[in-house]
Amino acid sequence: MHMRWIEQTLDVDDGALPGLGRAGLVRTVATPEFEGVTFHEVLCKSALTQVPEGARLPFRWTVNPMRGCLHQCRYCFARPTHEYLDLDAGKDFDTQIVVKMNVAAVLRRELARRSWHGEPVALGTNTDPYQRAEGRYRLMPGIIRALAGSGTPFSILTKGTLLRRDLPLLAAASERVDVSVAVSLAMLDPSVQKAIEPGTPSPAARLELIRAACQAGFTPHVMVAPVIPYITDGQRELDVLFAAVAAAGARSVTVMPMHLRGSTRGWFMEWLAREHPKLVGRYRRLYGHGAYVPVEYKIWLRERVTPLLDKHGLVSGGSGAPERGAGPDGGTARSAERSRADREPEPMLF
């Protein structure tokens, strides 16, 4: 399998992984501040990626300044994309980070084409643009300026508190184009977060990010995703999480159960067997027919979540984030279904 970059051959043993094919490679870097991590700095041919029509997503274009992610989320759906680079979806995804050094310049060139019609662009749909490496490479300011300067509306989804650095720039951009901000926060217990998302900022830090975004004039949407069956889907856990999100200033949330596609499944199940061996059998049954939970679990989760959202004054939204200064409509309307107040069902009885 070949890496999807311009292939060129170098005879220098520079430490880069053979699977990269030296495709567009500028240099390979390891630095003490990122122990155990290797950065592969490349020159990309394109910055805009068109989403396949069958993806059923609310946007058609994305920009991903890096591949691989230091968040190290056990469940990350983007893990299989590293296999296109002849890297593995496990440790390599967490430690071999491909950085598109010229992404902002290439993006400016693409946005200046006559064929570009200013369609919305989504950031954070594959790997997080504000992962910790952004503090070293500072790619996002150039991307934001390119989008705003071309009159292109855009949205950002992140777990990364580095977004706070760019809030003034985003606020200025929002005077020219629609800018949406969403924060991913699926669990409040720091011990659970450290086990499942070891490289992410703490839940408390992300709540502060939501507050900071509100103070900058945005109405940040919150992605409570993924909800991890039998680990983060408890009544109390969700109740406390929604209370904290609402107190931080969010008005809308999207709640989604975890899915396990491709090689992400094996990576997650390996972790589950090590940390929660008693759940392995239940997971095999829950995900026994594919990457997604069965409809029964989705219904159960919706019945649990809906009254809690009502309780905390939150609106159930779509996958996008509300625009800066927009009202709390958050997308789709809440379901009219309600569970009985005294009911505490088991998610799925196997």
XYZ file of N, CA, C and O in Angstrom, residues 53-235:
732
model
N -19.979 11.585 -1.164
C -21.409 11.859 -1.105
C -22.150 10.876 -0.206
O -23.125 11.224 0.445
N -21.681 9.646 -0.149
C -22.360 8.645 0.667
C -22.108 8.760 2.145
O -22.655 7.978 2.938
N -21.289 9.721 2.569
C -20.935 9.826 3.985
C -22.070 10.364 4.852
O -22.044 10.231 6.063
N -23.057 11.008 4.239
C -24.219 11.546 4.965
C -23.807 12.487 6.107
O -24.308 12.418 7.222
N -22.871 13.362 5.799
C -22.415 14.353 6.769
C -22.939 15.729 6.370
O -23.210 15.980 5.197
N -23.070 16.653 7.351
C -23.648 17.968 7.052
C -22.655 18.954 6.448
O -22.879 20.157 6.474
N -21.554 18.471 5.906
C -20.572 19.332 5.253
C -19.930 18.529 4.128
O -19.926 17.299 4.140
N -19.383 19.260 3.147
C -18.792 18.599 1.973
C -17.269 18.744 1.914
O -16.615 18.050 1.144
N -16.728 19.652 2.733
C -15.297 19.924 2.641
C -14.665 19.949 4.033
O -15.263 20.454 4.986
N -13.455 19.424 4.120
C -12.718 19.428 5.371
C -11.274 19.853 5.121
O -10.775 19.783 3.993
N -10.622 20.273 6.198
C -9.181 20.520 6.189
C -8.599 19.813 7.404
O -9.080 20.001 8.528
N -7.571 19.009 7.180
C -6.906 18.292 8.267
C -5.414 18.617 8.224
O -4.690 18.071 7.383
N -4.941 19.501 9.093
C -3.533 19.908 9.030
C -2.549 18.829 9.459
O -1.362 18.915 9.144
N -3.027 17.803 10.173
C -2.152 16.707 10.613
C -2.864 15.385 10.406
O -4.081 15.327 10.282
N -2.062 14.320 10.402
C -2.591 12.962 10.410
C -1.952 12.237 11.580
O -0.765 12.376 11.840
N -2.774 11.433 12.284
C -2.354 10.903 13.565
C -2.727 11.900 14.639
O -2.978 13.084 14.353
N -2.796 11.459 15.893
C -3.273 12.362 16.942
C -2.683 12.003 18.298
O -2.716 10.835 18.718
N -2.198 13.014 18.986
C -1.603 12.830 20.308
C -2.645 12.659 21.410
O -2.293 12.381 22.548
N -3.916 12.806 21.099
C -4.952 12.576 22.116
C -4.993 11.119 22.560
O -5.416 10.826 23.678
N -4.633 10.203 21.667
C -4.551 8.776 21.989
C -5.884 8.176 22.450
O -5.901 7.238 23.262
N -6.988 8.685 21.942
C -8.292 8.149 22.335
C -8.410 6.700 21.871
O -8.195 6.404 20.697
N -8.761 5.817 22.784
C -8.808 4.382 22.468
C -9.837 4.086 21.375
O -9.688 3.135 20.623
N -10.877 4.893 21.307
C -12.010 4.627 20.414
C -11.940 5.381 19.095
O -12.860 5.302 18.291
N -10.897 6.137 18.837
C -10.894 7.099 17.723
C -11.209 6.425 16.389
O -10.505 5.502 15.949
N -12.252 6.918 15.724
C -12.680 6.338 14.451
C -11.693 6.615 13.328
O -11.735 5.958 12.280
N -10.797 7.598 13.509
C -9.853 7.956 12.445
C -8.626 7.054 12.421
O -7.800 7.165 11.504
N -8.480 6.175 13.367
C -7.284 5.335 13.428
C -6.986 4.599 12.111
O -5.835 4.561 11.661
N -7.988 4.002 11.469
C -7.675 3.262 10.231
C -7.064 4.117 9.118
O -6.435 3.566 8.203
N -7.227 5.439 9.178
C -6.655 6.281 8.121
C -5.133 6.228 8.117
O -4.509 6.518 7.088
N -4.525 5.878 9.251
C -3.066 5.786 9.287
C -2.558 4.609 8.461
O -1.389 4.597 8.039
N -3.413 3.636 8.238
C -3.008 2.481 7.461
C -2.765 2.834 5.993
O -2.031 2.133 5.297
N -3.366 3.936 5.523
C -3.090 4.405 4.163
C -1.641 4.850 4.015
O -1.133 4.970 2.899
N -1.001 5.120 5.144
C 0.391 5.556 5.122
C 1.346 4.408 5.430
O 2.525 4.628 5.686
N 0.825 3.176 5.435
C 1.587 2.000 5.844
C 2.042 2.103 7.298
O 3.091 1.556 7.676
N 1.267 2.784 8.101
C 1.476 2.842 9.544
C 0.333 2.103 10.214
O -0.728 1.916 9.625
N 0.543 1.665 11.473
C -0.538 0.927 12.106
C -1.506 1.879 12.804
O -1.188 3.037 13.094
N -2.704 1.363 13.048
C -3.784 2.175 13.611
C -3.706 2.288 15.124
O -4.529 2.980 15.734
N -2.751 1.637 15.726
C -2.611 1.661 17.173
C -1.553 2.652 17.629
O -1.750 3.865 17.587
N -0.396 2.124 18.014
C 0.656 2.985 18.565
C 1.141 4.014 17.549
O 1.434 5.164 17.911
N 1.268 3.618 16.276
C 1.739 4.579 15.269
C 0.802 5.775 15.165
O 1.255 6.915 15.010
N -0.494 5.525 15.211
C -1.458 6.631 15.129
C -1.242 7.616 16.270
O -1.414 8.827 16.095
N -0.845 7.107 17.432
C -0.644 7.943 18.613
C 0.712 8.639 18.636
O 0.864 9.646 19.338
N 1.690 8.115 17.923
C 3.063 8.608 18.089
C 3.762 9.012 16.796
O 4.817 9.656 16.852
N 3.234 8.644 15.634
C 3.832 9.011 14.352
C 2.906 10.034 13.698
O 1.925 9.683 13.053
N 3.219 11.307 13.883
C 2.323 12.388 13.474
C 2.829 13.028 12.194
O 3.973 13.493 12.126
N 1.986 13.019 11.178
C 2.321 13.636 9.890
C 1.804 15.072 9.901
O 0.610 15.317 10.122
N 2.700 16.017 9.685
C 2.380 17.444 9.775
C 2.500 18.077 8.396
O 3.565 18.026 7.772
N 1.416 18.681 7.930
C 1.397 19.315 6.602
C 1.892 20.754 6.740
O 1.126 21.684 6.982
N 3.181 20.933 6.568
C 3.828 22.201 6.884
C 3.306 23.366 6.046
O 3.269 24.499 6.502
N 2.918 23.108 4.820
C 2.496 24.168 3.901
C 0.988 24.242 3.741
O 0.491 24.813 2.761
N 0.239 23.676 4.689
C -1.208 23.539 4.515
C -1.899 24.890 4.331
O -2.822 25.020 3.509
N -1.493 25.919 5.079
C -2.161 27.220 4.961
C -1.926 27.845 3.593
O -2.848 28.404 2.978
N -0.703 27.759 3.088
C -0.398 28.332 1.772
C -1.152 27.603 0.670
O -1.692 28.228 -0.257
N -1.202 26.283 0.746
C -1.932 25.504 -0.252
C -3.424 25.815 -0.175
O -4.103 25.945 -1.203
N -3.935 25.957 1.046
C -5.351 26.280 1.222
C -5.682 27.632 0.604
O -6.711 27.784 -0.077
N -4.837 28.628 0.819
C -5.080 29.946 0.221
C -5.164 29.847 -1.297
O -6.028 30.476 -1.926
N -4.290 29.061 -1.876
C -4.293 28.899 -3.334
C -5.573 28.221 -3.816
O -6.178 28.639 -4.807
N -6.017 27.209 -3.077
C -7.234 26.494 -3.480
C -8.476 27.357 -3.321
O -9.393 27.321 -4.153
N -8.522 28.152 -2.269
C -9.686 29.012 -2.037
C -9.761 30.169 -3.028
O -10.826 30.770 -3.196
N -8.642 30.481 -3.674
C -8.621 31.575 -4.648
C -9.066 31.136 -6.040
O -9.246 31.978 -6.927
N -9.294 29.858 -6.231
C -9.704 29.378 -7.551
C -11.121 29.830 -7.884
O -11.979 29.943 -7.000
N -11.370 30.052 -9.167
C -12.708 30.451 -9.599
C -13.739 29.364 -9.323
O -14.928 29.652 -9.148
N -13.289 28.130 -9.271
C -14.202 27.011 -9.053
C -14.658 26.898 -7.598
O -15.594 26.144 -7.300
N -14.011 27.640 -6.705
C -14.395 27.572 -5.288
C -15.551 28.534 -5.028
O -15.458 29.719 -5.327
N -16.635 28.021 -4.446
C -17.846 28.805 -4.250
C -18.146 29.102 -2.783
O -19.280 29.439 -2.437
N -17.149 28.995 -1.927
C -17.321 29.407 -0.540
C -18.211 28.499 0.275
O -18.894 28.955 1.199
N -18.198 27.207 -0.018
C -18.978 26.266 0.775
C -18.366 26.115 2.165
O -17.163 26.299 2.351
N -19.170 25.766 3.171
C -18.639 25.605 4.536
C -17.556 24.533 4.597
O -17.643 23.498 3.925
N -16.559 24.781 5.422
C -15.443 23.863 5.619
C -15.412 23.457 7.089
O -15.565 24.301 7.981
N -15.217 22.178 7.340
C -15.188 21.652 8.706
C -13.761 21.264 9.081
O -13.054 20.620 8.302
N -13.357 21.645 10.280
C -12.067 21.250 10.832
C -12.299 20.428 12.094
O -13.191 20.733 12.886
N -11.481 19.383 12.264
C -11.637 18.514 13.426
C -12.501 17.309 13.143
O -12.977 16.647 14.073
N -12.694 16.992 11.873
C -13.551 15.867 11.511
C -12.780 14.550 11.446
O -13.386 13.486 11.438
N -11.465 14.629 11.372
C -10.652 13.416 11.312
C -9.754 13.377 12.546
O -10.039 12.664 13.488
N -8.682 14.149 12.544
C -7.885 14.306 13.767
C -7.975 15.755 14.235
O -8.303 16.654 13.472
N -7.693 15.961 15.494
C -7.967 17.242 16.138
C -6.956 18.309 15.712
O -5.752 18.144 15.908
N -7.426 19.429 15.140
C -6.495 20.472 14.713
C -5.837 21.192 15.885
O -4.827 21.889 15.688
N -6.393 21.052 17.083
C -5.807 21.673 18.268
C -5.223 20.639 19.229
O -5.155 20.870 20.422
N -4.791 19.501 18.674
C -4.010 18.591 19.502
C -2.726 19.295 19.923
O -2.341 20.321 19.370
N -2.044 18.719 20.885
C -0.917 19.401 21.526
C 0.160 19.841 20.546
O 0.838 20.860 20.742
N 0.340 19.117 19.445
C 1.367 19.466 18.469
C 1.108 20.814 17.813
O 2.041 21.443 17.301
N -0.133 21.301 17.826
C -0.432 22.617 17.257
C 0.321 23.717 17.996
O 0.664 24.748 17.408
N 0.627 23.496 19.256
C 1.426 24.475 19.994
C 2.825 24.615 19.441
O 3.434 25.685 19.528
N 3.336 23.564 18.828
C 4.670 23.602 18.220
C 4.618 24.174 16.806
O 5.457 25.002 16.433
N 3.612 23.766 16.016
C 3.606 24.085 14.591
C 2.762 25.297 14.209
O 2.959 25.863 13.137
N 1.797 25.662 15.012
C 0.988 26.869 14.792
C 0.448 26.944 13.359
O 0.615 27.947 12.664
N -0.225 25.895 12.946
C -0.810 25.856 11.609
C -2.180 26.524 11.542
O -2.574 27.043 10.493
N -2.904 26.506 12.635
C -4.286 26.960 12.598
C -4.459 28.451 12.336
O -5.399 28.835 11.627
N -3.642 29.347 12.873
C -3.844 30.768 12.545
C -3.831 31.042 11.041
O -4.663 31.801 10.531
N -2.910 30.419 10.320
C -2.870 30.603 8.865
C -4.091 30.033 8.181
O -4.612 30.608 7.213
N -4.570 28.912 8.669
C -5.780 28.298 8.101
C -6.987 29.189 8.336
O -7.803 29.420 7.435
N -7.122 29.703 9.555
C -8.253 30.585 9.888
C -8.230 31.836 9.020
O -9.261 32.255 8.470
N -7.061 32.434 8.876
C -6.961 33.651 8.052
C -7.290 33.357 6.588
O -7.938 34.181 5.919
N -6.860 32.209 6.095
C -7.146 31.857 4.703
C -8.645 31.684 4.486
O -9.203 32.180 3.496
N -9.309 31.005 5.399
C -10.749 30.787 5.270
C -11.513 32.103 5.365
O -12.362 32.415 4.521
N -11.215 32.886 6.398
C -11.930 34.154 6.579
C -11.654 35.109 5.427
O -12.558 35.797 4.925
N -10.405 35.151 4.982
C -10.041 36.068 3.916
C -10.713 35.753 2.591
O -10.907 36.648 1.765
N -11.076 34.499 2.397
C -11.735 34.101 1.149
C -13.256 34.123 1.268
O -13.953 33.771 0.312
N -13.764 34.495 2.437
C -15.207 34.517 2.635
C -15.819 33.145 2.819
O -17.008 32.945 2.537
N -15.025 32.202 3.322
C -15.485 30.820 3.486
C -15.920 30.568 4.925
O -15.104 30.681 5.851
N -17.173 30.212 5.176
C -17.606 29.871 6.538
C -16.960 28.562 6.980
O -16.667 27.693 6.155
N -16.753 28.418 8.284
C -16.096 27.193 8.743
C -16.512 26.858 10.175
O -17.017 27.713 10.918
N -16.296 25.601 10.519
C -16.584 25.117 11.869
C -15.367 24.386 12.405
O -14.561 23.845 11.646
N -15.241 24.390 13.734
C -14.129 23.705 14.403
C -14.707 22.826 15.498
O -15.504 23.280 16.316
N -14.278 21.568 15.510
C -14.599 20.638 16.597
C -13.293 20.202 17.226
O -12.378 19.767 16.528
N -13.196 20.323 18.554
C -11.917 20.029 19.200
C -12.092 19.567 20.637
O -13.079 19.897 21.297
N -11.119 18.808 21.101
C -10.929 18.530 22.524
C -9.806 19.406 23.077
O -9.537 19.380 24.274
N -9.127 20.144 22.203
C -7.888 20.815 22.566
C -8.078 22.209 23.122
O -8.676 23.077 22.471
N -7.537 22.449 24.290
C -7.645 23.770 24.912
C -6.758 24.806 24.234
O -6.858 25.997 24.538
N -5.894 24.393 23.309
C -5.125 25.359 22.514
C -6.032 26.276 21.698
O -5.600 27.338 21.247
N -7.274 25.878 21.522
C -8.233 26.751 20.840
C -8.312 28.122 21.510
O -8.544 29.140 20.839
N -8.102 28.184 22.825
C -8.191 29.462 23.550
C -7.219 30.491 22.976
O -7.523 31.684 22.948
N -6.063 30.036 22.539
C -5.065 30.943 21.957
C -5.624 31.704 20.773
O -5.303 32.886 20.558
N -6.488 31.038 19.988
C -6.973 31.618 18.735
C -8.361 32.232 18.854
O -8.921 32.662 17.828
N -8.927 32.311 20.056
C -10.269 32.882 20.184
C -10.350 34.329 19.675
O -11.327 34.674 18.998
N -9.365 35.202 19.950
C -9.443 36.555 19.365
C -9.434 36.526 17.837
O -10.169 37.295 17.199
N -8.615 35.659 17.250
C -8.561 35.540 15.794
C -9.883 35.014 15.252
O -10.387 35.485 14.221
N -10.476 34.044 15.937
C -11.761 33.498 15.515
C -12.873 34.531 15.641
O -13.771 34.603 14.796
N -12.811 35.322 16.706
C -13.813 36.376 16.872
C -13.724 37.391 15.735
O -14.744 37.840 15.196
N -12.497 37.751 15.348
C -12.329 38.663 14.213
C -12.819 38.020 12.922
O -13.462 38.671 12.092
N -12.533 36.728 12.750
C -12.987 36.020 11.545
C -14.509 35.986 11.473
O -15.100 36.073 10.389
N -15.161 35.879 12.643
C -16.620 35.777 12.666
C -17.303 37.074 12.242
O -18.508 37.089 11.969
N -16.557 38.177 12.195
C -17.109 39.420 11.678
C -17.234 39.385 10.146
O -17.956 40.189 9.553
N -16.524 38.436 9.512
C -16.521 38.339 8.049
C -17.303 37.128 7.543
O -17.930 37.191 6.484
N -17.229 36.011 8.291
C -17.884 34.773 7.864
C -18.518 34.100 9.076
O -18.208 34.433 10.220
N -19.394 33.141 8.825
C -19.970 32.357 9.910
C -18.908 31.412 10.458
O -18.283 30.653 9.716
N -18.712 31.463 11.774
C -17.740 30.610 12.456
C -18.466 29.837 13.548
O -19.151 30.435 14.378
N -18.319 28.527 13.547
C -18.934 27.681 14.557
C -17.859 26.977 15.365
O -16.850 26.534 14.819
N -18.087 26.872 16.665
C -17.137 26.238 17.574
C -17.855 25.140 18.347
O -18.932 25.377 18.900
N -17.254 23.961 18.382
C -17.803 22.855 19.162
C -16.685 22.209 19.967
O -15.550 22.077 19.494
N -17.000 21.812 21.178
C -16.042 21.167 22.071
C -16.519 19.748 22.341
O -17.700 19.522 22.624
N -15.617 18.799 22.249
C -15.935 17.407 22.522
C -15.625 17.102 23.987
O -14.489 17.263 24.437
N -16.647 16.677 24.712
C -16.486 16.325 26.127
C -17.498 15.230 26.447
O -18.686 15.496 26.585
N -17.023 14.000 26.548
C -17.923 12.853 26.689
C -17.924 12.248 28.080
O -18.713 11.348 28.349
N -17.052 12.734 28.957
C -16.975 12.170 30.303
C -16.408 13.217 31.240
O -15.598 14.060 30.841
N -16.838 13.166 32.499
C -16.406 14.166 33.479
C -15.409 13.598 34.485
O -14.634 14.354 35.068
N -15.415 12.300 34.690
C -14.522 11.666 35.664
C -13.101 11.680 35.111
O -12.818 11.054 34.086
N -12.155 12.366 35.778
C -10.793 12.460 35.233
C -10.075 11.121 35.183
O -9.213 10.917 34.322
N -10.418 10.187 36.063
C -9.760 8.883 36.024
C -10.202 8.094 34.798
O -9.384 7.409 34.156
N -11.475 8.195 34.443
C -11.967 7.538 33.232
C -11.364 8.204 31.995
O -10.925 7.542 31.049
N -11.304 9.536 32.016
C -10.721 10.271 30.886
C -9.266 9.888 30.679
O -8.820 9.667 29.550
N -8.495 9.781 31.739
C -7.078 9.431 31.621
C -6.889 8.017 31.095
O -5.904 7.722 30.407
N -7.836 7.142 31.399
C -7.729 5.763 30.927
C -8.098 5.632 29.461
O -7.471 4.862 28.723
N -9.110 6.381 29.021
C -9.659 6.199 27.674
C -9.120 7.228 26.688
O -8.958 6.934 25.503
N -8.841 8.447 27.168
C -8.331 9.532 26.329
C -7.063 10.110 26.957
O -7.022 11.274 27.351
N -6.006 9.319 27.110
C -4.878 9.729 27.954
C -4.150 10.984 27.513
O -3.492 11.642 28.336
N -4.252 11.355 26.236
C -3.530 12.530 25.766
C -4.349 13.802 25.683
O -3.841 14.836 25.244
N -5.608 13.746 26.115
C -6.485 14.905 25.995
C -6.389 15.812 27.214
O -6.013 15.377 28.305
N -6.746 17.086 27.077
C -6.877 17.956 28.235
C -7.949 17.413 29.186
O -8.885 16.726 28.761
N -7.826 17.735 30.436
C -8.755 17.225 31.442
C -10.166 17.741 31.182
O -10.361 18.774 30.524
N -11.179 17.041 31.706
C -12.548 17.547 31.578
C -12.698 18.951 32.151
O -13.396 19.792 31.567
N -12.040 19.228 33.277
C -12.126 20.567 33.869
C -11.564 21.624 32.926
O -12.121 22.720 32.794
N -10.460 21.301 32.252
C -9.863 22.255 31.310
C -10.783 22.498 30.118
O -10.881 23.624 29.608
N -11.489 21.468 29.680
C -12.406 21.650 28.556
C -13.647 22.439 28.967
O -14.208 23.189 28.165
N -14.082 22.298 30.205
C -15.181 23.142 30.682
C -14.752 24.607 30.698
O -15.528 25.507 30.351
N -13.500 24.851 31.079
C -12.976 26.218 31.044
C -12.892 26.735 29.602
O -13.094 27.922 29.352
N -12.591 25.841 28.664
C -12.573 26.230 27.258
C -13.966 26.655 26.800
O -14.114 27.653 26.076
N -14.988 25.928 27.215
C -16.368 26.296 26.871
C -16.684 27.679 27.435
O -17.255 28.536 26.737
N -16.297 27.925 28.667
C -16.540 29.242 29.287
C -15.807 30.339 28.513
O -16.360 31.425 28.269
N -14.563 30.066 28.156
C -13.777 31.069 27.427
C -14.393 31.362 26.065
O -14.427 32.518 25.617
N -14.890 30.335 25.379
C -15.536 30.541 24.090
C -16.795 31.383 24.243
O -17.080 32.257 23.413
N -17.539 31.146 25.310
C -18.728 31.966 25.570
C -18.341 33.419 25.802
O -18.981 34.344 25.280
N -17.295 33.637 26.575
C -16.845 34.997 26.866
C -16.349 35.703 25.603
O -16.405 36.932 25.512
N -15.880 34.918 24.627
C -15.412 35.499 23.360
C -16.563 35.787 22.404
O -16.329 36.288 21.302
N -17.786 35.465 22.828
C -18.946 35.776 22.001
C -19.524 34.614 21.234
O -20.467 34.792 20.456
N -18.985 33.415 21.435
C -19.502 32.243 20.754
C -20.536 31.534 21.626
O -20.605 31.753 22.833
N -21.320 30.683 21.006
C -22.230 29.794 21.729
C -21.789 28.379 21.407
O -22.305 27.758 20.468
N -20.822 27.849 22.131
C -20.229 26.573 21.739
C -21.198 25.403 21.901
O -21.913 25.295 22.895
N -21.215 24.568 20.889
C -21.937 23.306 20.919
C -21.037 22.283 21.609
O -19.808 22.393 21.557
N -21.610 21.304 22.278
C -20.819 20.269 22.951
C -21.174 18.907 22.376
O -22.348 18.540 22.304
N -20.153 18.187 21.960
C -20.317 16.825 21.486
C -20.071 15.871 22.647
O -18.930 15.710 23.099
N -21.140 15.301 23.182
C -21.014 14.258 24.194
C -20.899 12.950 23.411
O -21.845 12.191 23.248
N -19.716 12.740 22.897
C -19.492 11.635 21.969
C -18.022 11.215 22.016
O -17.147 12.085 22.007
N -17.792 9.920 22.100
C -18.825 8.902 22.151
C -19.229 8.565 23.581
O -18.407 8.644 24.500
N -20.482 8.190 23.745
C -20.922 7.562 25.000
C -20.466 6.110 24.941
O -20.768 5.395 23.983
N -19.733 5.686 25.941
C -19.116 4.359 25.921
C -19.959 3.402 26.759
O -20.101 3.591 27.969
N -20.576 2.412 26.132
C -21.497 1.520 26.842
C -20.888 0.899 28.092
O -19.738 0.447 28.091
N -21.679 0.917 29.162
C -21.346 0.299 30.451
C -20.192 0.994 31.170
O -19.790 0.553 32.242
N -19.664 2.069 30.608
C -18.562 2.798 31.249
C -18.949 4.250 31.495
O -18.753 4.764 32.602
N -19.525 4.927 30.508
C -19.879 6.342 30.684
C -21.360 6.613 30.444
O -21.746 7.772 30.308
N -22.177 5.583 30.379
C -23.592 5.797 30.061
C -24.508 5.733 31.272
O -25.730 5.655 31.146
N -23.951 5.767 32.480
C -24.771 5.711 33.690
C -25.594 6.976 33.894
O -25.206 8.063 33.462
N -26.710 6.831 34.584
C -27.604 7.966 34.855
C -26.874 9.083 35.581
O -26.938 10.249 35.191
